[in-house]
CSV table of C-alpha atoms in Angstrom, one decimal:
chain,number,residue,atom,x,y,z
A,1,MET,CA,7.7,43.7,89.0
A,2,ARG,CA,9.9,43.5,86.0
A,3,THR,CA,13.1,45.4,86.7
A,4,ALA,CA,15.5,46.8,84.1
A,5,LEU,CA,19.2,47.3,85.0
A,6,LEU,CA,20.9,49.8,82.8
A,7,GLN,CA,24.6,48.9,82.7
A,8,SER,CA,26.3,51.9,81.2
A,9,SER,CA,28.6,54.8,82.0
A,10,GLY,CA,26.6,57.1,79.7
A,11,ARG,CA,28.6,60.1,78.6
A,12,PRO,CA,30.8,61.3,81.5
A,13,GLY,CA,30.6,65.1,81.9
A,14,SER,CA,27.4,65.6,79.9
A,15,VAL,CA,24.2,65.8,81.8
A,16,VAL,CA,22.3,66.5,78.6
A,17,GLU,CA,23.6,63.3,76.9
A,18,ASN,CA,23.0,61.2,80.0
A,19,LEU,CA,19.4,62.3,80.1
A,20,LYS,CA,19.0,61.3,76.5
A,21,VAL,CA,20.5,57.8,77.4
A,22,LEU,CA,18.0,57.5,80.2
A,23,ASP,CA,15.1,58.5,78.0
A,24,GLU,CA,16.0,55.9,75.4
A,25,ALA,CA,16.5,53.2,78.1
A,26,ALA,CA,13.2,54.1,79.7
A,27,GLY,CA,11.5,53.5,76.4
A,28,ARG,CA,13.1,50.2,75.9
A,29,ALA,CA,12.4,49.1,79.5
A,30,ALA,CA,8.7,50.1,79.2
A,31,ALA,CA,8.4,48.2,75.9
A,32,ALA,CA,9.7,45.1,77.7
A,33,GLY,CA,7.1,45.4,80.4
A,34,ALA,CA,9.4,46.8,83.1
A,35,GLY,CA,8.0,48.9,86.0
A,36,LEU,CA,11.4,50.1,87.2
A,37,LEU,CA,14.5,51.2,85.5
A,38,ILE,CA,17.7,51.5,87.5
A,39,ALA,CA,20.8,53.4,86.4
A,40,PRO,CA,24.3,53.3,88.0
A,41,GLU,CA,26.0,55.4,90.6
A,42,MET,CA,26.6,59.1,89.5
A,43,PHE,CA,25.0,58.3,86.1
A,44,LEU,CA,23.6,61.8,85.6
A,45,THR,CA,27.1,63.3,85.4
A,46,GLY,CA,29.7,60.6,85.3
A,47,TYR,CA,31.7,59.3,88.2
A,48,ALA,CA,35.4,60.2,87.6
A,49,ILE,CA,34.8,63.8,86.6
A,50,GLY,CA,37.1,65.5,89.2
A,51,ALA,CA,36.1,69.1,90.1
A,52,ASP,CA,33.1,68.9,87.8
A,53,VAL,CA,31.4,67.0,90.6
A,54,HIS,CA,30.8,70.3,92.3
A,55,ARG,CA,30.0,72.3,89.1
A,56,LEU,CA,27.4,69.8,87.9
A,57,ALA,CA,25.8,69.0,91.3
A,58,GLU,CA,22.1,69.8,91.5
A,59,PRO,CA,19.4,69.9,94.2
A,60,ALA,CA,17.2,66.8,94.6
A,61,ASP,CA,14.4,68.9,93.0
A,62,GLY,CA,16.6,70.5,90.4
A,63,ASP,CA,16.2,70.8,86.6
A,64,SER,CA,17.4,67.3,85.9
A,65,ALA,CA,15.0,65.8,88.5
A,66,ASP,CA,12.2,67.6,86.7
A,67,GLU,CA,13.3,66.3,83.3
A,68,LEU,CA,13.6,62.8,84.7
A,69,ALA,CA,10.1,63.1,86.1
A,70,GLU,CA,8.9,63.9,82.6
A,71,ILE,CA,10.8,60.9,81.2
A,72,ALA,CA,9.3,58.5,83.8
A,73,ALA,CA,5.8,59.8,83.2
A,74,ARG,CA,6.1,59.7,79.5
A,75,HIS,CA,7.2,56.1,79.4
A,76,GLY,CA,5.2,55.0,82.4
A,77,VAL,CA,8.2,53.5,84.2
A,78,ALA,CA,9.8,54.4,87.6
A,79,VAL,CA,13.4,55.4,87.5
A,80,VAL,CA,16.3,55.3,90.0
A,81,TYR,CA,19.4,57.2,89.1
A,82,GLY,CA,22.6,58.3,90.7
A,83,TYR,CA,23.8,61.9,90.8
A,84,PRO,CA,25.8,64.5,92.8
A,85,GLU,CA,23.3,66.3,95.0
A,86,ARG,CA,23.9,69.9,96.1
A,87,ALA,CA,22.3,71.0,99.4
A,88,GLY,CA,23.5,74.5,100.1
A,89,GLU,CA,27.3,74.3,100.1
A,90,THR,CA,27.3,70.6,100.7
A,91,VAL,CA,27.5,67.9,98.0
A,92,PHE,CA,26.4,64.3,98.5
A,93,ASN,CA,26.7,61.2,96.4
A,94,SER,CA,23.0,60.5,96.0
A,95,ALA,CA,20.4,58.3,94.3
A,96,GLN,CA,16.8,59.3,93.7
A,97,LEU,CA,13.7,57.2,93.0
A,98,ILE,CA,11.0,58.8,90.8
A,99,SER,CA,7.7,57.0,90.3
A,100,SER,CA,6.0,56.1,86.9
A,101,ASP,CA,3.8,59.2,87.3
A,102,GLY,CA,6.8,61.5,87.8
A,103,THR,CA,6.5,61.8,91.6
A,104,ARG,CA,9.8,62.0,93.6
A,105,LEU,CA,9.4,59.2,96.1
A,106,ALA,CA,12.8,58.9,97.8
A,107,ASN,CA,16.3,60.4,97.9
A,108,TYR,CA,19.3,58.7,99.5
A,109,ARG,CA,22.7,60.0,100.3
A,110,LYS,CA,25.6,57.5,100.3
A,111,THR,CA,26.6,56.8,103.9
A,112,HIS,CA,30.0,55.0,103.3
A,113,LEU,CA,32.3,56.9,101.0
A,114,PHE,CA,34.9,54.8,99.2
A,115,GLY,CA,38.5,55.9,98.7
A,116,ARG,CA,40.2,59.3,98.5
A,117,PHE,CA,38.2,60.5,95.5
A,118,GLU,CA,34.8,60.2,97.2
A,119,GLN,CA,36.0,61.4,100.6
A,120,GLU,CA,37.4,64.5,99.0
A,121,CYS,CA,34.4,65.3,96.8
A,122,PHE,CA,31.4,64.3,99.0
A,123,THR,CA,29.9,64.6,102.5
A,124,PRO,CA,28.6,61.2,103.8
A,125,GLY,CA,24.9,60.9,104.4
A,126,ASP,CA,23.6,60.0,107.8
A,127,GLU,CA,20.3,58.2,107.1
A,128,PRO,CA,21.0,54.5,106.5
A,129,VAL,CA,17.5,53.3,105.6
A,130,VAL,CA,15.5,55.2,102.9
A,131,GLN,CA,12.5,53.5,101.5
A,132,ALA,CA,9.4,54.0,99.4
A,133,GLU,CA,6.4,52.0,98.3
A,134,LEU,CA,6.3,51.1,94.6
A,135,ASP,CA,3.8,48.8,93.0
A,136,GLY,CA,3.2,46.9,96.2
A,137,LEU,CA,6.9,46.5,97.1
A,138,ARG,CA,8.9,48.3,99.7
A,139,VAL,CA,11.9,49.6,97.8
A,140,GLY,CA,15.1,50.6,99.6
A,141,LEU,CA,18.0,52.7,98.3
A,142,MET,CA,21.7,52.2,98.9
A,143,ILE,CA,24.8,53.1,96.8
A,144,CYS,CA,27.8,50.8,95.9
A,145,TYR,CA,30.2,50.5,98.9
A,146,ASP,CA,27.2,50.7,101.3
A,147,VAL,CA,26.1,47.2,100.4
A,148,GLU,CA,29.5,45.8,101.5
A,149,PHE,CA,28.6,46.6,105.2
A,150,PRO,CA,26.3,43.7,106.4
A,151,GLU,CA,24.9,46.0,109.1
A,152,ASN,CA,23.6,48.3,106.5
A,153,VAL,CA,21.7,45.7,104.6
A,154,ARG,CA,20.4,44.0,107.7
A,155,SER,CA,19.0,47.4,108.8
A,156,HIS,CA,17.0,47.4,105.6
A,157,ALA,CA,15.8,43.8,106.2
A,158,LEU,CA,14.6,44.7,109.6
A,159,ALA,CA,12.8,47.7,108.2
A,160,GLY,CA,10.9,45.4,105.7
A,161,THR,CA,12.7,46.2,102.5
A,162,ASP,CA,11.6,43.9,99.7
A,163,LEU,CA,13.9,45.2,96.9
A,164,LEU,CA,17.2,46.9,97.7
A,165,VAL,CA,18.3,49.0,94.8
A,166,VAL,CA,22.0,49.7,94.7
A,167,PRO,CA,23.4,52.0,91.9
A,168,THR,CA,27.1,51.2,91.7
A,169,ALA,CA,30.5,52.2,90.4
A,170,GLN,CA,32.2,48.9,91.0
A,171,MET,CA,35.8,48.8,89.8
A,172,HIS,CA,38.6,46.3,89.1
A,173,PRO,CA,39.7,44.2,91.1
A,174,PHE,CA,36.6,44.0,93.2
A,175,GLN,CA,34.3,42.1,90.9
A,176,PHE,CA,33.8,39.4,93.5
A,177,VAL,CA,31.3,41.9,95.2
A,178,ALA,CA,28.9,41.5,92.2
A,179,GLU,CA,29.6,37.8,91.8
A,180,SER,CA,29.5,36.7,95.4
A,181,VAL,CA,28.7,39.3,98.0
A,182,VAL,CA,25.5,40.7,96.5
A,183,PRO,CA,23.8,37.3,96.1
A,184,VAL,CA,24.8,36.4,99.7
A,185,ARG,CA,23.4,39.7,101.0
A,186,ALA,CA,20.1,38.9,99.2
A,187,PHE,CA,20.0,35.4,100.7
A,188,GLU,CA,21.0,36.2,104.3
A,189,ASN,CA,18.5,39.1,104.4
A,190,GLN,CA,15.7,37.5,102.4
A,191,MET,CA,15.2,40.3,99.9
A,192,TYR,CA,15.9,41.1,96.2
A,193,VAL,CA,19.0,43.1,95.6
A,194,ALA,CA,19.5,45.0,92.3
A,195,TYR,CA,23.2,46.0,91.9
A,196,VAL,CA,23.6,48.2,88.8
A,197,ASN,CA,27.1,49.0,87.6
A,198,ARG,CA,29.1,51.2,85.3
A,199,VAL,CA,31.4,49.9,82.5
A,200,GLY,CA,34.6,50.9,80.8
A,201,THR,CA,37.4,53.2,81.9
A,202,GLU,CA,37.0,56.6,83.5
A,203,GLY,CA,40.2,58.3,84.7
A,204,GLU,CA,42.0,55.8,86.9
A,205,PHE,CA,39.0,53.5,87.3
A,206,GLU,CA,38.1,50.4,85.3
A,207,PHE,CA,34.5,49.5,85.9
A,208,VAL,CA,33.7,45.8,85.7
A,209,GLY,CA,30.0,45.6,84.8
A,210,LEU,CA,28.4,42.4,86.1
A,211,SER,CA,25.2,44.1,87.1
A,212,THR,CA,23.0,41.7,89.0
A,213,LEU,CA,19.5,41.2,90.2
A,214,ALA,CA,19.8,38.7,93.0
A,215,GLY,CA,16.9,36.9,94.6
A,216,PRO,CA,16.3,35.8,98.2
A,217,ASP,CA,17.5,32.3,97.3
A,218,GLY,CA,20.9,33.7,96.4
A,219,GLY,CA,20.3,33.1,92.7
A,220,ALA,CA,20.7,35.6,89.9
A,221,ARG,CA,17.5,36.6,88.2
A,222,ALA,CA,19.5,38.7,85.8
A,223,ARG,CA,23.2,39.2,85.3
A,224,ALA,CA,25.0,41.4,82.7
A,225,GLY,CA,28.4,40.9,81.1
A,226,ARG,CA,31.2,43.4,80.9
A,227,GLY,CA,29.7,45.8,78.2
A,228,GLU,CA,26.9,48.3,77.9
A,229,GLU,CA,23.6,46.4,78.3
A,230,LEU,CA,20.0,46.6,79.5
A,231,VAL,CA,19.1,43.4,81.3
A,232,LEU,CA,15.7,42.5,82.8
A,233,GLY,CA,14.6,40.4,85.7
A,234,ASP,CA,11.5,39.9,87.8
A,235,VAL,CA,10.9,40.7,91.4
A,236,ASP,CA,8.2,38.2,92.6
A,237,PRO,CA,6.5,39.1,95.9
A,238,ALA,CA,5.0,35.6,96.2
A,239,PHE,CA,8.3,33.9,95.8
A,240,LEU,CA,9.8,36.4,98.4
A,241,ALA,CA,7.1,35.5,100.9
A,242,THR,CA,7.6,31.8,100.5
A,243,SER,CA,11.4,32.2,100.8
A,244,ARG,CA,11.0,34.2,104.0
A,245,GLU,CA,8.9,31.4,105.5
A,246,GLU,CA,11.5,28.7,104.5
A,247,ASN,CA,14.6,30.7,105.5
A,248,PRO,CA,13.7,32.4,108.8
A,249,TYR,CA,17.0,34.3,109.4
A,250,LEU,CA,15.2,37.3,110.7
A,251,LYS,CA,12.9,35.4,113.1
A,252,ASP,CA,15.8,33.3,114.4
A,253,ARG,CA,18.0,36.2,115.3
A,254,ARG,CA,19.2,36.7,118.9
A,255,PRO,CA,19.9,40.4,119.1
A,256,GLY,CA,20.9,40.2,122.8
A,257,LEU,CA,24.1,38.4,121.7
A,258,TYR,CA,25.2,41.0,119.2
A,259,GLY,CA,25.7,44.0,121.5
A,260,SER,CA,29.5,43.9,120.9
A,261,LEU,CA,28.9,44.8,117.2
A,262,ILE,CA,28.3,48.4,118.0
């Protein structure tokens, strides 16, 4: 499945403009043969928007989800996007997967909140593995800091995730996560990992770009630079199956030795 990584910060504070950016990107992705478009963490509203996080938060089935379903169906491409999710009085840092026919397939709430800003604005989710079937692949969702916890990614591997999608707001000076950690996570868990970042400066944060689609061999199938960019890479199920046979990490595990980890 050809996968499009939208490296952009959109227009922080404007849901209307960010929906337009997603519409345009979905058109370009579809024209390039992509079956999936991935946008960064909190793309719908912007990341460093302070109190507007609560003002702009929407339910998972809210107006923006409806509009994104129309965008996905119109262009025939599935979409993953980050957004602040309102559930009653609670707000989560969430990511949602919508299929190419406009069906809402999966919604994930970030389980590991990074720094004071997130801890003050959001409630952490408590469901570590959220998956959906998409074009013959088992797609898992995670957000930014979550991927830095090896237990998180291993849980996805044990649950059969083929492609782990990670909308991200990765900031300076932590670019080594995109450069090194993400490819290692893909290799040690024998999966593809799509890590899709913001760019530029928002408030106190300087986002570093470097969005990456890493393969199960630890190599980058696509890697963006430091600016706004739409990059494409292929997720190959046949290569994944071969790689899992040749690198049997999951088969060779000895869980009885790891009890001290929890």
